[in-house]
Amino acid sequence: MLADTPELREFIKIIYPSFGLHSTAKASGQRVVYFGRFSARQDIEPHNCDSWGDVVLKISEATSRSSISYLQKEIEILKSLKTDCFPKLFFDEVITIDPVTEENLNPMRIISIEEKVDSQNLTDIMKLYNKEEKVVSFLIEMINALRLLWGHSQALVHRDLKPDNILVKRNGRLVIIDLGILRQEGVKGVTNSFNAIGPCTPCYASPEQATNDKKNISFKTDMFALGIICYEMLSGSNPFIDANSEQYFDDVLERVCSYNPPSLETHGASNEFSRVIAKMMSKEPFKRYRTVESLLKDLEALV
């Protein structure tokens, strides 16, 4: 597993000599994420890198061309999305040769460099979204942004929507980050089909992720996660975390699959919005909204 180490930082320094590393994002297990800025440009560095300002540098490892292809999906999608709802991609490359020994690098390393969005993380300001009107507006904006993935020619699913992966800019607009476990709907995945669970963050996972039911992974999987986030905004806590007991991975996933949270009406939401969120969080995907348009219609009626 790749981790932030002095050796990795030295590797980055050799590859990009003028990159000034400011800080590191919390560990994700898939890759290491650094924040920094290019102070100048040297010949071996990307063109115009000194004009980018603050950037996010992501580095991952891969042992085969197929795993590289999977990791590059996020890069390809970011290149294709012409919108402010996702970060702008400046540069990417695959490092196959060790810059010191000039021998083949195994595992290979994939680097992408994105803009650093001037924003706050939703996790840090969730308490500001404690009124139904603001939560409805949040949900409509998120759905319209995610339609770029859901309606993509490859029918993409984010699969890891959570407050940590949503940024709020100074003007209040939202930016969705970390497409690292993006999945194409209906396509065989590279993760083991016999795993008990699929890639996910447990307390924002859908039942189909919790049981690794790949055939049912669709835009409705992201819909379930959005329902959890909205429920948390208005109730003040994640519905699948039991504050009265120690949290274990399996316990949270069991609650995702079996526990039905009380109606949001008990937390002051209207009957209409409570029914929308309950439908989004139905355990069976077929009971959730069949189309994005029908969900938006119900939300816009609330506005």
PDB file of C-alpha atoms in Angstrom:
ATOM      1  CA  MET A   1       0.000   0.000   0.000  1.00  0.00           C
ATOM      2  CA  LEU A   2       1.407   3.361  -1.040  1.00  0.00           C
ATOM      3  CA  ALA A   3       1.978   5.753   1.859  1.00  0.00           C
ATOM      4  CA  ASP A   4       3.435   9.182   2.494  1.00  0.00           C
ATOM      5  CA  THR A   5       7.098   8.488   3.309  1.00  0.00           C
ATOM      6  CA  PRO A   6      10.365  10.437   3.048  1.00  0.00           C
ATOM      7  CA  GLU A   7      11.271   8.168   0.126  1.00  0.00           C
ATOM      8  CA  LEU A   8       8.084   9.030  -1.758  1.00  0.00           C
ATOM      9  CA  ARG A   9       8.591  12.741  -1.146  1.00  0.00           C
ATOM     10  CA  GLU A  10      12.136  12.441  -2.464  1.00  0.00           C
ATOM     11  CA  PHE A  11      10.777  10.667  -5.550  1.00  0.00           C
ATOM     12  CA  ILE A  12       8.414  13.602  -6.167  1.00  0.00           C
ATOM     13  CA  LYS A  13      11.277  16.061  -5.682  1.00  0.00           C
ATOM     14  CA  ILE A  14      13.373  14.276  -8.302  1.00  0.00           C
ATOM     15  CA  ILE A  15      10.518  14.150 -10.807  1.00  0.00           C
ATOM     16  CA  TYR A  16       9.356  17.749 -10.178  1.00  0.00           C
ATOM     17  CA  PRO A  17      12.282  19.732  -8.669  1.00  0.00           C
ATOM     18  CA  SER A  18      10.392  23.029  -8.336  1.00  0.00           C
ATOM     19  CA  PHE A  19       7.294  21.544  -6.699  1.00  0.00           C
ATOM     20  CA  GLY A  20       6.929  22.927  -3.174  1.00  0.00           C
ATOM     21  CA  LEU A  21       4.966  20.455  -1.074  1.00  0.00           C
ATOM     22  CA  HIS A  22       2.758  22.234   1.483  1.00  0.00           C
ATOM     23  CA  SER A  23       0.655  19.481   3.049  1.00  0.00           C
ATOM     24  CA  THR A  24      -0.856  16.031   2.639  1.00  0.00           C
ATOM     25  CA  ALA A  25      -4.476  14.897   2.468  1.00  0.00           C
ATOM     26  CA  LYS A  26      -5.755  12.247   4.872  1.00  0.00           C
ATOM     27  CA  ALA A  27      -4.744   8.733   3.834  1.00  0.00           C
ATOM     28  CA  SER A  28      -7.178   6.985   1.491  1.00  0.00           C
ATOM     29  CA  GLY A  29      -5.442   3.632   0.982  1.00  0.00           C
ATOM     30  CA  GLN A  30      -5.537   3.954  -2.819  1.00  0.00           C
ATOM     31  CA  ARG A  31      -3.047   6.751  -3.301  1.00  0.00           C
ATOM     32  CA  VAL A  32      -1.180   9.606  -1.685  1.00  0.00           C
ATOM     33  CA  VAL A  33      -2.428  13.145  -2.237  1.00  0.00           C
ATOM     34  CA  TYR A  34      -0.160  16.165  -1.820  1.00  0.00           C
ATOM     35  CA  PHE A  35      -0.976  19.874  -1.897  1.00  0.00           C
ATOM     36  CA  GLY A  36       1.606  22.325  -3.182  1.00  0.00           C
ATOM     37  CA  ARG A  37       2.747  24.731  -5.877  1.00  0.00           C
ATOM     38  CA  PHE A  38       5.359  24.901  -8.633  1.00  0.00           C
ATOM     39  CA  SER A  39       7.616  27.873  -7.887  1.00  0.00           C
ATOM     40  CA  ALA A  40       9.202  27.827 -11.359  1.00  0.00           C
ATOM     41  CA  ARG A  41       9.527  25.500 -14.310  1.00  0.00           C
ATOM     42  CA  GLN A  42      12.530  23.350 -15.122  1.00  0.00           C
ATOM     43  CA  ASP A  43      13.001  21.499 -18.418  1.00  0.00           C
ATOM     44  CA  ILE A  44      11.841  18.141 -17.068  1.00  0.00           C
ATOM     45  CA  GLU A  45       8.612  19.582 -15.632  1.00  0.00           C
ATOM     46  CA  PRO A  46       5.183  20.044 -17.268  1.00  0.00           C
ATOM     47  CA  HIS A  47       4.708  23.007 -19.581  1.00  0.00           C
ATOM     48  CA  ASN A  48       3.217  26.080 -17.846  1.00  0.00           C
ATOM     49  CA  CYS A  49       3.316  24.386 -14.426  1.00  0.00           C
ATOM     50  CA  ASP A  50       4.562  27.601 -12.830  1.00  0.00           C
ATOM     51  CA  SER A  51       1.309  29.333 -13.833  1.00  0.00           C
ATOM     52  CA  TRP A  52      -1.052  26.817 -12.213  1.00  0.00           C
ATOM     53  CA  GLY A  53      -1.059  28.226  -8.694  1.00  0.00           C
ATOM     54  CA  ASP A  54      -1.903  25.824  -5.864  1.00  0.00           C
ATOM     55  CA  VAL A  55      -2.393  22.264  -7.097  1.00  0.00           C
ATOM     56  CA  VAL A  56      -3.348  18.785  -5.932  1.00  0.00           C
ATOM     57  CA  LEU A  57      -0.794  16.117  -6.845  1.00  0.00           C
ATOM     58  CA  LYS A  58      -2.060  12.533  -6.695  1.00  0.00           C
ATOM     59  CA  ILE A  59       0.231   9.530  -6.944  1.00  0.00           C
ATOM     60  CA  SER A  60      -0.843   5.891  -7.246  1.00  0.00           C
ATOM     61  CA  GLU A  61       0.904   2.588  -7.942  1.00  0.00           C
ATOM     62  CA  ALA A  62       0.038  -0.160 -10.401  1.00  0.00           C
ATOM     63  CA  THR A  63       1.627  -3.519 -11.132  1.00  0.00           C
ATOM     64  CA  SER A  64       0.063  -4.116 -14.566  1.00  0.00           C
ATOM     65  CA  ARG A  65      -1.168  -2.261 -17.617  1.00  0.00           C
ATOM     66  CA  SER A  66      -4.745  -3.279 -16.810  1.00  0.00           C
ATOM     67  CA  SER A  67      -4.552  -1.737 -13.339  1.00  0.00           C
ATOM     68  CA  ILE A  68      -3.034   1.408 -14.854  1.00  0.00           C
ATOM     69  CA  SER A  69      -5.978   1.557 -17.239  1.00  0.00           C
ATOM     70  CA  TYR A  70      -8.375   1.347 -14.314  1.00  0.00           C
ATOM     71  CA  LEU A  71      -6.575   4.074 -12.374  1.00  0.00           C
ATOM     72  CA  GLN A  72      -6.502   6.315 -15.445  1.00  0.00           C
ATOM     73  CA  LYS A  73     -10.285   6.247 -15.764  1.00  0.00           C
ATOM     74  CA  GLU A  74     -10.618   9.163 -13.344  1.00  0.00           C
ATOM     75  CA  ILE A  75      -8.051  11.080 -15.365  1.00  0.00           C
ATOM     76  CA  GLU A  76      -9.856  10.424 -18.641  1.00  0.00           C
ATOM     77  CA  ILE A  77     -13.204  11.456 -17.196  1.00  0.00           C
ATOM     78  CA  LEU A  78     -11.832  14.680 -15.709  1.00  0.00           C
ATOM     79  CA  LYS A  79     -10.359  15.511 -19.117  1.00  0.00           C
ATOM     80  CA  SER A  80     -13.741  15.044 -20.770  1.00  0.00           C
ATOM     81  CA  LEU A  81     -15.839  16.996 -18.247  1.00  0.00           C
ATOM     82  CA  LYS A  82     -16.040  20.666 -19.210  1.00  0.00           C
ATOM     83  CA  THR A  83     -17.614  21.968 -16.024  1.00  0.00           C
ATOM     84  CA  ASP A  84     -16.806  23.711 -12.746  1.00  0.00           C
ATOM     85  CA  CYS A  85     -18.558  20.908 -10.825  1.00  0.00           C
ATOM     86  CA  PHE A  86     -15.377  18.798 -10.921  1.00  0.00           C
ATOM     87  CA  PRO A  87     -11.717  19.850 -10.533  1.00  0.00           C
ATOM     88  CA  LYS A  88      -9.749  20.868 -13.619  1.00  0.00           C
ATOM     89  CA  LEU A  89      -7.023  18.413 -14.636  1.00  0.00           C
ATOM     90  CA  PHE A  90      -3.725  20.069 -15.570  1.00  0.00           C
ATOM     91  CA  PHE A  91      -1.411  17.125 -16.242  1.00  0.00           C
ATOM     92  CA  ASP A  92      -0.958  13.374 -15.927  1.00  0.00           C
ATOM     93  CA  GLU A  93       1.735  10.807 -16.650  1.00  0.00           C
ATOM     94  CA  VAL A  94       2.781   7.220 -15.952  1.00  0.00           C
ATOM     95  CA  ILE A  95       6.283   6.790 -14.528  1.00  0.00           C
ATOM     96  CA  THR A  96       7.753   3.455 -15.685  1.00  0.00           C
ATOM     97  CA  ILE A  97      11.482   4.160 -15.202  1.00  0.00           C
ATOM     98  CA  ASP A  98      13.145   4.819 -11.859  1.00  0.00           C
ATOM     99  CA  PRO A  99      14.532   8.394 -12.149  1.00  0.00           C
ATOM    100  CA  VAL A 100      17.639   7.483 -10.100  1.00  0.00           C
ATOM    101  CA  THR A 101      18.633   3.987 -11.283  1.00  0.00           C
ATOM    102  CA  GLU A 102      17.002   4.255 -14.752  1.00  0.00           C
ATOM    103  CA  GLU A 103      15.747   0.715 -14.298  1.00  0.00           C
ATOM    104  CA  ASN A 104      12.157  -0.424 -14.830  1.00  0.00           C
ATOM    105  CA  LEU A 105       9.968   0.776 -11.989  1.00  0.00           C
ATOM    106  CA  ASN A 106       7.838  -1.904 -10.371  1.00  0.00           C
ATOM    107  CA  PRO A 107       5.200  -1.062  -9.367  1.00  0.00           C
ATOM    108  CA  MET A 108       4.741   1.724 -11.897  1.00  0.00           C
ATOM    109  CA  ARG A 109       3.498   5.061 -10.631  1.00  0.00           C
ATOM    110  CA  ILE A 110       0.650   7.168 -11.996  1.00  0.00           C
ATOM    111  CA  ILE A 111       0.657  10.887 -11.295  1.00  0.00           C
ATOM    112  CA  SER A 112      -2.092  13.405 -11.928  1.00  0.00           C
ATOM    113  CA  ILE A 113      -2.057  17.109 -11.116  1.00  0.00           C
ATOM    114  CA  GLU A 114      -5.329  18.999 -10.615  1.00  0.00           C
ATOM    115  CA  GLU A 115      -6.318  22.497  -9.622  1.00  0.00           C
ATOM    116  CA  LYS A 116      -6.725  23.052  -5.897  1.00  0.00           C
ATOM    117  CA  VAL A 117     -10.208  24.444  -5.492  1.00  0.00           C
ATOM    118  CA  ASP A 118     -10.490  27.433  -3.145  1.00  0.00           C
ATOM    119  CA  SER A 119     -13.121  25.920  -0.883  1.00  0.00           C
ATOM    120  CA  GLN A 120     -14.113  24.326   2.386  1.00  0.00           C
ATOM    121  CA  ASN A 121     -14.794  20.652   2.814  1.00  0.00           C
ATOM    122  CA  LEU A 122     -18.478  19.869   3.356  1.00  0.00           C
ATOM    123  CA  THR A 123     -17.515  17.754   6.382  1.00  0.00           C
ATOM    124  CA  ASP A 124     -16.315  20.895   8.153  1.00  0.00           C
ATOM    125  CA  ILE A 125     -19.460  22.962   7.507  1.00  0.00           C
ATOM    126  CA  MET A 126     -22.257  20.381   7.606  1.00  0.00           C
ATOM    127  CA  LYS A 127     -23.918  22.290  10.443  1.00  0.00           C
ATOM    128  CA  LEU A 128     -24.671  25.141   8.025  1.00  0.00           C
ATOM    129  CA  TYR A 129     -26.959  22.811   6.062  1.00  0.00           C
ATOM    130  CA  ASN A 130     -29.543  22.338   8.790  1.00  0.00           C
ATOM    131  CA  LYS A 131     -32.595  23.842   7.058  1.00  0.00           C
ATOM    132  CA  GLU A 132     -34.737  21.949   4.592  1.00  0.00           C
ATOM    133  CA  GLU A 133     -34.649  24.708   1.969  1.00  0.00           C
ATOM    134  CA  LYS A 134     -30.841  24.696   1.873  1.00  0.00           C
ATOM    135  CA  VAL A 135     -30.656  20.883   1.816  1.00  0.00           C
ATOM    136  CA  VAL A 136     -33.102  20.729  -1.103  1.00  0.00           C
ATOM    137  CA  SER A 137     -30.990  23.249  -3.032  1.00  0.00           C
ATOM    138  CA  PHE A 138     -27.850  21.248  -2.194  1.00  0.00           C
ATOM    139  CA  LEU A 139     -29.461  18.055  -3.461  1.00  0.00           C
ATOM    140  CA  ILE A 140     -30.640  19.615  -6.729  1.00  0.00           C
ATOM    141  CA  GLU A 141     -27.162  21.026  -7.433  1.00  0.00           C
ATOM    142  CA  MET A 142     -25.499  17.676  -6.644  1.00  0.00           C
ATOM    143  CA  ILE A 143     -27.869  15.762  -8.909  1.00  0.00           C
ATOM    144  CA  ASN A 144     -27.367  18.164 -11.805  1.00  0.00           C
ATOM    145  CA  ALA A 145     -23.581  17.809 -11.426  1.00  0.00           C
ATOM    146  CA  LEU A 146     -23.703  14.017 -11.151  1.00  0.00           C
ATOM    147  CA  ARG A 147     -25.866  13.775 -14.261  1.00  0.00           C
ATOM    148  CA  LEU A 148     -22.645  14.439 -16.171  1.00  0.00           C
ATOM    149  CA  LEU A 149     -21.433  11.056 -14.878  1.00  0.00           C
ATOM    150  CA  TRP A 150     -24.743   9.204 -14.895  1.00  0.00           C
ATOM    151  CA  GLY A 151     -25.604  10.426 -18.391  1.00  0.00           C
ATOM    152  CA  HIS A 152     -22.070   9.876 -19.703  1.00  0.00           C
ATOM    153  CA  SER A 153     -21.706   7.562 -22.701  1.00  0.00           C
ATOM    154  CA  GLN A 154     -20.135   5.041 -20.285  1.00  0.00           C
ATOM    155  CA  ALA A 155     -22.968   5.414 -17.707  1.00  0.00           C
ATOM    156  CA  LEU A 156     -20.604   6.162 -14.818  1.00  0.00           C
ATOM    157  CA  VAL A 157     -21.228   5.800 -11.079  1.00  0.00           C
ATOM    158  CA  HIS A 158     -19.163   7.718  -8.489  1.00  0.00           C
ATOM    159  CA  ARG A 159     -19.556   5.048  -5.743  1.00  0.00           C
ATOM    160  CA  ASP A 160     -17.914   7.114  -2.995  1.00  0.00           C
ATOM    161  CA  LEU A 161     -20.123  10.139  -2.390  1.00  0.00           C
ATOM    162  CA  LYS A 162     -19.617  11.467   1.130  1.00  0.00           C
ATOM    163  CA  PRO A 163     -19.051  14.870   2.778  1.00  0.00           C
ATOM    164  CA  ASP A 164     -15.263  14.422   2.523  1.00  0.00           C
ATOM    165  CA  ASN A 165     -15.589  14.261  -1.267  1.00  0.00           C
ATOM    166  CA  ILE A 166     -17.691  17.415  -1.668  1.00  0.00           C
ATOM    167  CA  LEU A 167     -16.149  20.879  -1.629  1.00  0.00           C
ATOM    168  CA  VAL A 168     -18.046  24.134  -1.080  1.00  0.00           C
ATOM    169  CA  LYS A 169     -16.555  27.147  -2.833  1.00  0.00           C
ATOM    170  CA  ARG A 170     -16.679  30.672  -1.422  1.00  0.00           C
ATOM    171  CA  ASN A 171     -19.696  31.480  -3.600  1.00  0.00           C
ATOM    172  CA  GLY A 172     -21.509  28.403  -2.257  1.00  0.00           C
ATOM    173  CA  ARG A 173     -21.180  26.320  -5.427  1.00  0.00           C
ATOM    174  CA  LEU A 174     -20.314  22.654  -5.031  1.00  0.00           C
ATOM    175  CA  VAL A 175     -17.385  20.664  -6.454  1.00  0.00           C
ATOM    176  CA  ILE A 176     -17.280  16.868  -6.435  1.00  0.00           C
ATOM    177  CA  ILE A 177     -13.862  15.264  -6.014  1.00  0.00           C
ATOM    178  CA  ASP A 178     -12.197  11.838  -5.854  1.00  0.00           C
ATOM    179  CA  LEU A 179     -13.458   9.686  -8.709  1.00  0.00           C
ATOM    180  CA  GLY A 180     -10.985   7.001  -7.662  1.00  0.00           C
ATOM    181  CA  ILE A 181     -13.514   4.137  -7.485  1.00  0.00           C
ATOM    182  CA  LEU A 182     -15.598   5.300 -10.428  1.00  0.00           C
ATOM    183  CA  ARG A 183     -17.393   2.401 -12.100  1.00  0.00           C
ATOM    184  CA  GLN A 184     -18.990   1.960 -15.495  1.00  0.00           C
ATOM    185  CA  GLU A 185     -22.527   0.703 -15.083  1.00  0.00           C
ATOM    186  CA  GLY A 186     -23.021  -2.845 -16.358  1.00  0.00           C
ATOM    187  CA  VAL A 187     -19.315  -3.561 -16.902  1.00  0.00           C
ATOM    188  CA  LYS A 188     -17.377  -6.279 -15.113  1.00  0.00           C
ATOM    189  CA  GLY A 189     -15.182  -4.742 -12.408  1.00  0.00           C
ATOM    190  CA  VAL A 190     -11.532  -5.421 -11.659  1.00  0.00           C
ATOM    191  CA  THR A 191     -12.186  -6.101  -7.971  1.00  0.00           C
ATOM    192  CA  ASN A 192     -12.741  -9.682  -6.875  1.00  0.00           C
ATOM    193  CA  SER A 193     -16.345 -10.761  -7.443  1.00  0.00           C
ATOM    194  CA  PHE A 194     -16.088 -13.072  -4.434  1.00  0.00           C
ATOM    195  CA  ASN A 195     -15.285 -10.267  -2.004  1.00  0.00           C
ATOM    196  CA  ALA A 196     -17.929  -9.895   0.683  1.00  0.00           C
ATOM    197  CA  ILE A 197     -18.266  -6.164   0.004  1.00  0.00           C
ATOM    198  CA  GLY A 198     -17.517  -3.800  -2.834  1.00  0.00           C
ATOM    199  CA  PRO A 199     -15.344  -0.669  -2.748  1.00  0.00           C
ATOM    200  CA  CYS A 200     -17.074   1.914  -0.566  1.00  0.00           C
ATOM    201  CA  THR A 201     -17.078   4.047   2.567  1.00  0.00           C
ATOM    202  CA  PRO A 202     -19.284   1.928   4.879  1.00  0.00           C
ATOM    203  CA  CYS A 203     -21.501   4.595   6.465  1.00  0.00           C
ATOM    204  CA  TYR A 204     -22.265   6.118   3.030  1.00  0.00           C
ATOM    205  CA  ALA A 205     -22.561   2.815   1.178  1.00  0.00           C
ATOM    206  CA  SER A 206     -25.670   1.374  -0.431  1.00  0.00           C
ATOM    207  CA  PRO A 207     -26.887  -2.155   0.340  1.00  0.00           C
ATOM    208  CA  GLU A 208     -25.727  -3.322  -3.103  1.00  0.00           C
ATOM    209  CA  GLN A 209     -22.218  -2.091  -2.294  1.00  0.00           C
ATOM    210  CA  ALA A 210     -22.337  -3.671   1.158  1.00  0.00           C
ATOM    211  CA  THR A 211     -23.116  -7.061  -0.411  1.00  0.00           C
ATOM    212  CA  ASN A 212     -20.917  -6.574  -3.526  1.00  0.00           C
ATOM    213  CA  ASP A 213     -23.989  -6.985  -5.736  1.00  0.00           C
ATOM    214  CA  LYS A 214     -22.249  -5.639  -8.845  1.00  0.00           C
ATOM    215  CA  LYS A 215     -25.138  -6.139 -11.236  1.00  0.00           C
ATOM    216  CA  ASN A 216     -27.192  -3.618  -9.247  1.00  0.00           C
ATOM    217  CA  ILE A 217     -24.539  -0.882  -9.095  1.00  0.00           C
ATOM    218  CA  SER A 218     -26.033   2.086 -10.956  1.00  0.00           C
ATOM    219  CA  PHE A 219     -26.810   5.779 -10.551  1.00  0.00           C
ATOM    220  CA  LYS A 220     -29.230   4.621  -7.852  1.00  0.00           C
ATOM    221  CA  THR A 221     -26.177   3.666  -5.776  1.00  0.00           C
ATOM    222  CA  ASP A 222     -25.079   7.311  -5.760  1.00  0.00           C
ATOM    223  CA  MET A 223     -28.695   8.302  -5.082  1.00  0.00           C
ATOM    224  CA  PHE A 224     -28.654   6.241  -1.875  1.00  0.00           C
ATOM    225  CA  ALA A 225     -25.459   7.990  -0.705  1.00  0.00           C
ATOM    226  CA  LEU A 226     -26.975  11.417  -1.401  1.00  0.00           C
ATOM    227  CA  GLY A 227     -29.967  10.420   0.702  1.00  0.00           C
ATOM    228  CA  ILE A 228     -27.663   9.550   3.610  1.00  0.00           C
ATOM    229  CA  ILE A 229     -25.865  12.901   3.351  1.00  0.00           C
ATOM    230  CA  CYS A 230     -29.147  14.840   3.346  1.00  0.00           C
ATOM    231  CA  TYR A 231     -30.459  12.779   6.265  1.00  0.00           C
ATOM    232  CA  GLU A 232     -27.280  13.563   8.198  1.00  0.00           C
ATOM    233  CA  MET A 233     -27.608  17.280   7.431  1.00  0.00           C
ATOM    234  CA  LEU A 234     -31.087  17.546   8.922  1.00  0.00           C
ATOM    235  CA  SER A 235     -30.781  15.006  11.738  1.00  0.00           C
ATOM    236  CA  GLY A 236     -27.281  15.927  12.860  1.00  0.00           C
ATOM    237  CA  SER A 237     -25.882  12.395  12.633  1.00  0.00           C
ATOM    238  CA  ASN A 238     -25.294   9.593  10.163  1.00  0.00           C
ATOM    239  CA  PRO A 239     -28.274   7.193  10.361  1.00  0.00           C
ATOM    240  CA  PHE A 240     -26.102   4.081  10.135  1.00  0.00           C
ATOM    241  CA  ILE A 241     -23.676   4.941  12.924  1.00  0.00           C
ATOM    242  CA  ASP A 242     -24.810   3.886  16.382  1.00  0.00           C
ATOM    243  CA  ALA A 243     -23.474   6.525  18.749  1.00  0.00           C
ATOM    244  CA  ASN A 244     -24.117   4.241  21.732  1.00  0.00           C
ATOM    245  CA  SER A 245     -21.749   1.454  20.703  1.00  0.00           C
ATOM    246  CA  GLU A 246     -18.282   0.976  19.289  1.00  0.00           C
ATOM    247  CA  GLN A 247     -18.302   1.065  15.501  1.00  0.00           C
ATOM    248  CA  TYR A 248     -17.016  -1.883  13.522  1.00  0.00           C
ATOM    249  CA  PHE A 249     -16.864  -2.090   9.735  1.00  0.00           C
ATOM    250  CA  ASP A 250     -19.245  -5.060   9.543  1.00  0.00           C
ATOM    251  CA  ASP A 251     -21.688  -3.562  12.053  1.00  0.00           C
ATOM    252  CA  VAL A 252     -22.108  -0.407   9.983  1.00  0.00           C
ATOM    253  CA  LEU A 253     -22.668  -2.406   6.793  1.00  0.00           C
ATOM    254  CA  GLU A 254     -25.198  -4.599   8.582  1.00  0.00           C
ATOM    255  CA  ARG A 255     -27.148  -1.479   9.590  1.00  0.00           C
ATOM    256  CA  VAL A 256     -26.967  -0.199   6.012  1.00  0.00           C
ATOM    257  CA  CYS A 257     -28.633  -3.408   4.845  1.00  0.00           C
ATOM    258  CA  SER A 258     -31.190  -3.908   7.612  1.00  0.00           C
ATOM    259  CA  TYR A 259     -31.852  -0.727   9.589  1.00  0.00           C
ATOM    260  CA  ASN A 260     -34.568   1.720   8.479  1.00  0.00           C
ATOM    261  CA  PRO A 261     -33.931   5.151  10.045  1.00  0.00           C
ATOM    262  CA  PRO A 262     -36.882   7.105  11.484  1.00  0.00           C
ATOM    263  CA  SER A 263     -38.607   9.482   9.100  1.00  0.00           C
ATOM    264  CA  LEU A 264     -36.924  12.859   8.723  1.00  0.00           C
ATOM    265  CA  GLU A 265     -40.214  14.352   9.915  1.00  0.00           C
ATOM    266  CA  THR A 266     -39.004  13.481  13.422  1.00  0.00           C
ATOM    267  CA  HIS A 267     -36.176  15.957  12.783  1.00  0.00           C
ATOM    268  CA  GLY A 268     -38.422  18.758  11.538  1.00  0.00           C
ATOM    269  CA  ALA A 269     -38.473  18.028   7.798  1.00  0.00           C
ATOM    270  CA  SER A 270     -41.685  18.303   5.795  1.00  0.00           C
ATOM    271  CA  ASN A 271     -43.666  15.181   4.982  1.00  0.00           C
ATOM    272  CA  GLU A 272     -42.950  15.669   1.264  1.00  0.00           C
ATOM    273  CA  PHE A 273     -39.166  15.948   1.632  1.00  0.00           C
ATOM    274  CA  SER A 274     -39.091  13.100   4.154  1.00  0.00           C
ATOM    275  CA  ARG A 275     -40.775  10.859   1.580  1.00  0.00           C
ATOM    276  CA  VAL A 276     -38.258  11.884  -1.106  1.00  0.00           C
ATOM    277  CA  ILE A 277     -35.292  10.972   1.114  1.00  0.00           C
ATOM    278  CA  ALA A 278     -36.932   7.720   2.243  1.00  0.00           C
ATOM    279  CA  LYS A 279     -37.435   6.709  -1.379  1.00  0.00           C
ATOM    280  CA  MET A 280     -33.817   7.572  -2.245  1.00  0.00           C
ATOM    281  CA  MET A 281     -32.710   5.401   0.682  1.00  0.00           C
ATOM    282  CA  SER A 282     -34.872   2.364  -0.120  1.00  0.00           C
ATOM    283  CA  LYS A 283     -32.922  -0.844   0.510  1.00  0.00           C
ATOM    284  CA  GLU A 284     -33.856  -2.331  -2.878  1.00  0.00           C
ATOM    285  CA  PRO A 285     -32.637  -0.289  -5.876  1.00  0.00           C
ATOM    286  CA  PHE A 286     -35.875  -0.915  -7.802  1.00  0.00           C
ATOM    287  CA  LYS A 287     -37.805   0.941  -5.089  1.00  0.00           C
ATOM    288  CA  ARG A 288     -35.733   4.093  -5.532  1.00  0.00           C
ATOM    289  CA  TYR A 289     -36.491   6.674  -8.208  1.00  0.00           C
ATOM    290  CA  ARG A 290     -36.479   5.050 -11.635  1.00  0.00           C
ATOM    291  CA  THR A 291     -35.183   8.166 -13.378  1.00  0.00           C
ATOM    292  CA  VAL A 292     -33.212  11.270 -12.483  1.00  0.00           C
ATOM    293  CA  GLU A 293     -35.973  13.379 -14.028  1.00  0.00           C
ATOM    294  CA  SER A 294     -38.632  12.028 -11.650  1.00  0.00           C
ATOM    295  CA  LEU A 295     -36.417  12.763  -8.643  1.00  0.00           C
ATOM    296  CA  LEU A 296     -35.728  16.311  -9.825  1.00  0.00           C
ATOM    297  CA  LYS A 297     -39.429  16.862 -10.487  1.00  0.00           C
ATOM    298  CA  ASP A 298     -40.264  16.031  -6.864  1.00  0.00           C
ATOM    299  CA  LEU A 299     -37.462  18.247  -5.560  1.00  0.00           C
ATOM    300  CA  GLU A 300     -38.357  21.207  -7.755  1.00  0.00           C
ATOM    301  CA  ALA A 301     -41.944  20.937  -6.535  1.00  0.00           C
ATOM    302  CA  LEU A 302     -40.586  21.525  -3.017  1.00  0.00           C
ATOM    303  CA  VAL A 303     -38.712  24.648  -4.144  1.00  0.00           C
TER     304      VAL A 303
END
